[in-house]
Amino acid sequence: MSSKRHSILPPVSQTGPKPPVNFSSTITIADSALLTGTHTITVHGESVIHPRARLDSLAGRVTVGRRCVVQERATLGAAAAVPAAAAAAPPAEAAAAVTLGDYVTVEVGAVVEAGGTVIGEGTVVGVGARVGAGAVVGKHCTLTAHTEIAAGEVVPDFTVVYSNGMRRTDKRGVAELKNKGLARQIDVLRRMIPSNPAKFA
Amino acid sequence: MSRRPPRGEYIETDTGNKVARKATLVGTQNIMLGGKTVIQPDVMIRGDLTRTVHAAAPQPASQSATGAPPNNTAVSIGRYCFLSRGCCLRPPGRLYKGVFTYMPLRMGDHVFVGPGSVVQAASIGSHVHIGAQAVVGEFAIIKDYVRILDGAVVPPNMVIPSFSIVAGQPARLIGEVPEGGLEAFELRDLYKTVGNNPQPVPP
């Protein structure tokens, strides 16, 4: 990018405290990702954090598993939309706010609220979806675009949530293939996204 | 300092594009704007997600040696497109012959993308209106004169024929654009109402 048009990519305003981070050496994190909060943000090996993704550890630890993809404008650890729900969640001070398993994809603009929220291995959180505080999403689930998982809800493994909350079980048995596909995607993204983990250290 | 003209909210290029300074364009070298396109603040375009289908060849460095540079356009946008505040364009990606690659996102002329929408289509025709908070899934193909209503979720790989109106979650065909309704897709007037010296909306 030429220096003349630097204004095209506005600088990211880093507000709030800088969190302690625990990065694997093999992750790819874009320069313009936003990390805020006071608790530790852990990102395990080969995960990819896109530009403008937001990880907020103000309410507790944020843990991202191996080979996860957090796309642009996704928010992990957002303050709960309903404060009462947050009170119901375990209020332990150092509790985990958000835990992503391995092979999790959080797509554009999705929001995962803080408060002991767990997302299982191989789950895809679709564009603009919202996972409430304390919800536990099982393994290999698919939350399609704009779906909402209520606070504290437990979603069983292999659930597909679509069309304003309709549910069905994914019986295709393609979890292994999906994980392999995601690994390929990560290989490509590692080359495309300039990584700068040192900025957050 | 005081002699310099005040910096406007938009950068206006020679070809008439109006790009907000607060828009997030990643990988600008791979984004093609046809001219007279408006990009409002907080729009995000992922031009860095380019095709990599040839990157599986021995080494990418050899591409420059072979002469013609590969066409790396990730997002191409036609004339008189209007990208509203907070929308996001990103090229769709998939496995192709065992290799993951992003494919270019092509957009015709007079395409309106509503605020907060996320578009990952493979191609969008001309005179398409995408409402607010809509999601267009990966590799969707949208033909000409299509209206996608607010909050619609177009599933991946969906093909929307010309003159359709779609809505819902997932998006379904709910009607057709009437004969006399084609004028409403023109975005020339809308183009004039934004920029550093916006014109009032004509009556």
mmCIF file of C-alpha atoms in Angstrom, chain A:
data_model
loop_
_atom_site.group_PDB
_atom_site.id
_atom_site.type_symbol
_atom_site.label_atom_id
_atom_site.label_comp_id
_atom_site.label_asym_id
_atom_site.label_seq_id
_atom_site.Cartn_x
_atom_site.Cartn_y
_atom_site.Cartn_z
ATOM 1 C CA MET A 1 0.000 0.000 0.000
ATOM 2 C CA SER A 2 1.466 3.359 -0.996
ATOM 3 C CA SER A 3 2.058 5.895 1.687
ATOM 4 C CA LYS A 4 0.068 8.482 -0.230
ATOM 5 C CA ARG A 5 -3.233 6.757 0.366
ATOM 6 C CA HIS A 6 -2.610 5.648 3.887
ATOM 7 C CA SER A 7 -5.849 7.251 4.920
ATOM 8 C CA ILE A 8 -7.723 4.442 3.142
ATOM 9 C CA LEU A 9 -6.992 2.126 6.035
ATOM 10 C CA PRO A 10 -7.759 4.176 9.105
ATOM 11 C CA PRO A 11 -5.778 3.337 12.192
ATOM 12 C CA VAL A 12 -7.492 1.176 14.732
ATOM 13 C CA SER A 13 -8.261 3.027 17.893
ATOM 14 C CA GLN A 14 -7.004 0.917 20.737
ATOM 15 C CA THR A 15 -9.241 1.748 23.646
ATOM 16 C CA GLY A 16 -9.284 0.139 27.022
ATOM 17 C CA PRO A 17 -6.584 -1.815 28.787
ATOM 18 C CA LYS A 18 -4.140 -3.964 26.893
ATOM 19 C CA PRO A 19 -4.726 -7.575 27.895
ATOM 20 C CA PRO A 20 -2.038 -10.102 28.716
ATOM 21 C CA VAL A 21 -1.793 -12.528 25.825
ATOM 22 C CA ASN A 22 -0.655 -16.095 25.486
ATOM 23 C CA PHE A 23 -0.112 -16.781 21.794
ATOM 24 C CA SER A 24 1.157 -19.902 20.160
ATOM 25 C CA SER A 25 4.041 -19.199 17.801
ATOM 26 C CA THR A 26 2.102 -20.559 14.809
ATOM 27 C CA ILE A 27 -0.900 -18.252 14.884
ATOM 28 C CA THR A 28 -1.780 -15.622 12.318
ATOM 29 C CA ILE A 29 -3.188 -12.446 13.774
ATOM 30 C CA ALA A 30 -3.821 -9.374 11.680
ATOM 31 C CA ASP A 31 -2.333 -6.091 12.681
ATOM 32 C CA SER A 32 -5.741 -4.439 12.936
ATOM 33 C CA ALA A 33 -7.322 -7.026 15.206
ATOM 34 C CA LEU A 34 -8.632 -5.507 18.408
ATOM 35 C CA LEU A 35 -7.666 -7.021 21.726
ATOM 36 C CA THR A 36 -8.893 -5.405 24.896
ATOM 37 C CA GLY A 37 -9.558 -6.417 28.465
ATOM 38 C CA THR A 38 -7.794 -7.332 31.634
ATOM 39 C CA HIS A 39 -7.750 -11.136 31.609
ATOM 40 C CA THR A 40 -5.556 -13.407 29.555
ATOM 41 C CA ILE A 41 -6.334 -13.992 25.893
ATOM 42 C CA THR A 42 -5.011 -17.363 24.786
ATOM 43 C CA VAL A 43 -4.801 -18.343 21.142
ATOM 44 C CA HIS A 44 -3.662 -21.868 20.345
ATOM 45 C CA GLY A 45 -1.689 -23.079 17.363
ATOM 46 C CA GLU A 46 -2.499 -22.282 13.726
ATOM 47 C CA SER A 47 -5.523 -20.145 14.469
ATOM 48 C CA VAL A 48 -6.246 -17.140 12.287
ATOM 49 C CA ILE A 49 -7.583 -13.819 13.555
ATOM 50 C CA HIS A 50 -8.761 -11.622 10.690
ATOM 51 C CA PRO A 51 -8.410 -7.827 10.611
ATOM 52 C CA ARG A 52 -10.878 -5.961 12.807
ATOM 53 C CA ALA A 53 -11.859 -9.013 14.792
ATOM 54 C CA ARG A 54 -12.451 -8.036 18.388
ATOM 55 C CA LEU A 55 -11.412 -10.106 21.389
ATOM 56 C CA ASP A 56 -12.532 -8.632 24.683
ATOM 57 C CA SER A 57 -11.386 -10.208 27.934
ATOM 58 C CA LEU A 58 -12.842 -7.632 30.299
ATOM 59 C CA ALA A 59 -15.195 -10.206 31.839
ATOM 60 C CA GLY A 60 -12.809 -13.151 31.970
ATOM 61 C CA ARG A 61 -10.349 -15.259 30.037
ATOM 62 C CA VAL A 62 -10.802 -15.695 26.313
ATOM 63 C CA THR A 63 -9.441 -18.936 24.907
ATOM 64 C CA VAL A 64 -9.293 -19.757 21.212
ATOM 65 C CA GLY A 65 -8.484 -23.361 20.336
ATOM 66 C CA ARG A 66 -6.317 -24.823 17.636
ATOM 67 C CA ARG A 67 -7.030 -24.035 13.997
ATOM 68 C CA CYS A 68 -9.825 -21.597 14.602
ATOM 69 C CA VAL A 69 -10.768 -18.794 12.252
ATOM 70 C CA VAL A 70 -12.151 -15.567 13.681
ATOM 71 C CA GLN A 71 -13.279 -13.417 10.794
ATOM 72 C CA GLU A 72 -13.479 -9.664 10.516
ATOM 73 C CA ARG A 73 -15.771 -7.777 12.874
ATOM 74 C CA ALA A 74 -16.518 -10.884 14.902
ATOM 75 C CA THR A 75 -16.589 -10.198 18.620
ATOM 76 C CA LEU A 76 -15.538 -12.692 21.257
ATOM 77 C CA GLY A 77 -16.363 -11.730 24.793
ATOM 78 C CA ALA A 78 -18.878 -8.977 24.165
ATOM 79 C CA ALA A 79 -20.754 -7.663 27.167
ATOM 80 C CA ALA A 80 -24.000 -9.566 27.579
ATOM 81 C CA ALA A 81 -26.974 -7.926 25.912
ATOM 82 C CA VAL A 82 -29.207 -8.840 28.864
ATOM 83 C CA PRO A 83 -27.452 -7.981 32.134
ATOM 84 C CA ALA A 84 -29.656 -10.332 34.139
ATOM 85 C CA ALA A 85 -28.369 -13.254 32.128
ATOM 86 C CA ALA A 86 -24.837 -12.322 32.955
ATOM 87 C CA ALA A 87 -25.674 -12.423 36.644
ATOM 88 C CA ALA A 88 -26.973 -15.965 36.262
ATOM 89 C CA ALA A 89 -23.688 -17.069 34.751
ATOM 90 C CA PRO A 90 -20.915 -18.071 37.150
ATOM 91 C CA PRO A 91 -19.572 -14.749 38.362
ATOM 92 C CA ALA A 92 -16.155 -16.062 39.412
ATOM 93 C CA GLU A 93 -13.648 -13.304 38.796
ATOM 94 C CA ALA A 94 -11.079 -15.267 36.831
ATOM 95 C CA ALA A 95 -13.664 -17.427 35.085
ATOM 96 C CA ALA A 96 -13.397 -18.144 31.426
ATOM 97 C CA ALA A 97 -15.498 -15.664 29.497
ATOM 98 C CA VAL A 98 -15.353 -17.387 26.127
ATOM 99 C CA THR A 99 -13.843 -20.732 25.210
ATOM 100 C CA LEU A 100 -13.616 -21.838 21.597
ATOM 101 C CA GLY A 101 -12.741 -25.455 20.916
ATOM 102 C CA ASP A 102 -10.569 -26.516 18.009
ATOM 103 C CA TYR A 103 -11.581 -25.945 14.378
ATOM 104 C CA VAL A 104 -14.164 -23.298 15.240
ATOM 105 C CA THR A 105 -15.084 -20.682 12.649
ATOM 106 C CA VAL A 106 -16.620 -17.423 13.806
ATOM 107 C CA GLU A 107 -17.811 -15.607 10.715
ATOM 108 C CA VAL A 108 -18.180 -11.925 9.851
ATOM 109 C CA GLY A 109 -19.852 -9.850 12.498
ATOM 110 C CA ALA A 110 -20.826 -12.738 14.749
ATOM 111 C CA VAL A 111 -20.957 -12.027 18.464
ATOM 112 C CA VAL A 112 -20.053 -14.449 21.228
ATOM 113 C CA GLU A 113 -21.012 -12.951 24.562
ATOM 114 C CA ALA A 114 -18.866 -13.249 27.658
ATOM 115 C CA GLY A 115 -19.848 -15.289 30.699
ATOM 116 C CA GLY A 116 -18.627 -18.871 30.514
ATOM 117 C CA THR A 117 -19.682 -19.315 26.915
ATOM 118 C CA VAL A 118 -18.297 -22.474 25.322
ATOM 119 C CA ILE A 119 -18.276 -23.329 21.635
ATOM 120 C CA GLY A 120 -17.389 -26.898 20.787
ATOM 121 C CA GLU A 121 -14.989 -28.313 18.250
ATOM 122 C CA GLY A 122 -15.749 -27.847 14.575
ATOM 123 C CA THR A 123 -18.663 -25.487 15.081
ATOM 124 C CA VAL A 124 -19.381 -22.707 12.615
ATOM 125 C CA VAL A 125 -20.910 -19.520 13.967
ATOM 126 C CA GLY A 126 -22.443 -17.891 10.912
ATOM 127 C CA VAL A 127 -22.468 -14.307 9.711
ATOM 128 C CA GLY A 128 -23.992 -11.972 12.244
ATOM 129 C CA ALA A 129 -25.063 -14.750 14.606
ATOM 130 C CA ARG A 130 -25.183 -14.108 18.333
ATOM 131 C CA VAL A 131 -24.336 -16.611 21.057
ATOM 132 C CA GLY A 132 -25.650 -15.509 24.441
ATOM 133 C CA ALA A 133 -23.736 -15.403 27.699
ATOM 134 C CA GLY A 134 -23.152 -18.798 29.268
ATOM 135 C CA ALA A 135 -24.482 -20.736 26.298
ATOM 136 C CA VAL A 136 -22.787 -24.044 25.587
ATOM 137 C CA VAL A 137 -22.730 -24.929 21.904
ATOM 138 C CA GLY A 138 -21.801 -28.531 21.169
ATOM 139 C CA LYS A 139 -19.352 -29.970 18.709
ATOM 140 C CA HIS A 140 -19.720 -29.697 14.934
ATOM 141 C CA CYS A 141 -22.772 -27.448 15.111
ATOM 142 C CA THR A 142 -23.697 -25.001 12.389
ATOM 143 C CA LEU A 143 -25.283 -21.729 13.403
ATOM 144 C CA THR A 144 -26.414 -20.131 10.174
ATOM 145 C CA ALA A 145 -26.473 -16.412 9.533
ATOM 146 C CA HIS A 146 -28.348 -14.199 11.997
ATOM 147 C CA THR A 147 -29.297 -17.022 14.359
ATOM 148 C CA GLU A 148 -29.424 -16.251 18.029
ATOM 149 C CA ILE A 149 -28.598 -18.660 20.824
ATOM 150 C CA ALA A 150 -30.159 -17.496 24.070
ATOM 151 C CA ALA A 151 -28.067 -16.939 27.176
ATOM 152 C CA GLY A 152 -27.376 -20.128 29.100
ATOM 153 C CA GLU A 153 -28.796 -22.373 26.407
ATOM 154 C CA VAL A 154 -27.186 -25.762 25.738
ATOM 155 C CA VAL A 155 -27.023 -26.794 22.088
ATOM 156 C CA PRO A 156 -26.305 -30.516 21.547
ATOM 157 C CA ASP A 157 -23.569 -31.773 19.234
ATOM 158 C CA PHE A 158 -24.204 -31.797 15.467
ATOM 159 C CA THR A 159 -27.107 -29.332 15.667
ATOM 160 C CA VAL A 160 -27.873 -27.106 12.722
ATOM 161 C CA VAL A 161 -29.725 -23.938 13.689
ATOM 162 C CA TYR A 162 -31.330 -22.194 10.749
ATOM 163 C CA SER A 163 -34.232 -20.020 9.734
ATOM 164 C CA ASN A 164 -35.064 -18.116 12.916
ATOM 165 C CA GLY A 165 -34.307 -20.900 15.357
ATOM 166 C CA MET A 166 -35.382 -24.081 13.548
ATOM 167 C CA ARG A 167 -33.156 -26.982 14.538
ATOM 168 C CA ARG A 168 -32.123 -30.231 13.011
ATOM 169 C CA THR A 169 -29.308 -32.701 13.515
ATOM 170 C CA ASP A 170 -26.504 -32.939 11.021
ATOM 171 C CA LYS A 171 -26.356 -36.625 10.114
ATOM 172 C CA ARG A 172 -24.023 -36.307 7.160
ATOM 173 C CA GLY A 173 -20.992 -37.341 9.163
ATOM 174 C CA VAL A 174 -18.686 -34.929 7.386
ATOM 175 C CA ALA A 175 -17.043 -33.506 10.498
ATOM 176 C CA GLU A 176 -13.644 -34.924 9.582
ATOM 177 C CA LEU A 177 -13.862 -33.537 6.058
ATOM 178 C CA LYS A 178 -14.895 -30.148 7.325
ATOM 179 C CA ASN A 179 -11.908 -30.054 9.635
ATOM 180 C CA LYS A 180 -9.603 -30.952 6.773
ATOM 181 C CA GLY A 181 -11.146 -28.251 4.614
ATOM 182 C CA LEU A 182 -10.662 -25.719 7.360
ATOM 183 C CA ALA A 183 -7.027 -26.727 7.694
ATOM 184 C CA ARG A 184 -6.561 -26.027 3.976
ATOM 185 C CA GLN A 185 -8.277 -22.679 4.357
ATOM 186 C CA ILE A 186 -5.957 -21.784 7.206
ATOM 187 C CA ASP A 187 -2.931 -22.706 5.087
ATOM 188 C CA VAL A 188 -4.076 -20.153 2.513
ATOM 189 C CA LEU A 189 -4.988 -17.481 5.049
ATOM 190 C CA ARG A 190 -1.601 -17.745 6.726
ATOM 191 C CA ARG A 191 -0.029 -16.577 3.488
ATOM 192 C CA MET A 192 -2.584 -13.849 2.836
ATOM 193 C CA ILE A 193 -2.930 -12.127 6.153
ATOM 194 C CA PRO A 194 0.182 -10.359 7.346
ATOM 195 C CA SER A 195 0.642 -11.507 10.895
ATOM 196 C CA ASN A 196 1.866 -9.293 13.664
ATOM 197 C CA PRO A 197 1.604 -11.062 17.005
ATOM 198 C CA ALA A 198 4.383 -8.919 18.414
ATOM 199 C CA LYS A 199 2.052 -5.919 18.478
ATOM 200 C CA PHE A 200 -0.107 -7.508 21.131
ATOM 201 C CA ALA A 201 2.625 -9.033 23.231
#
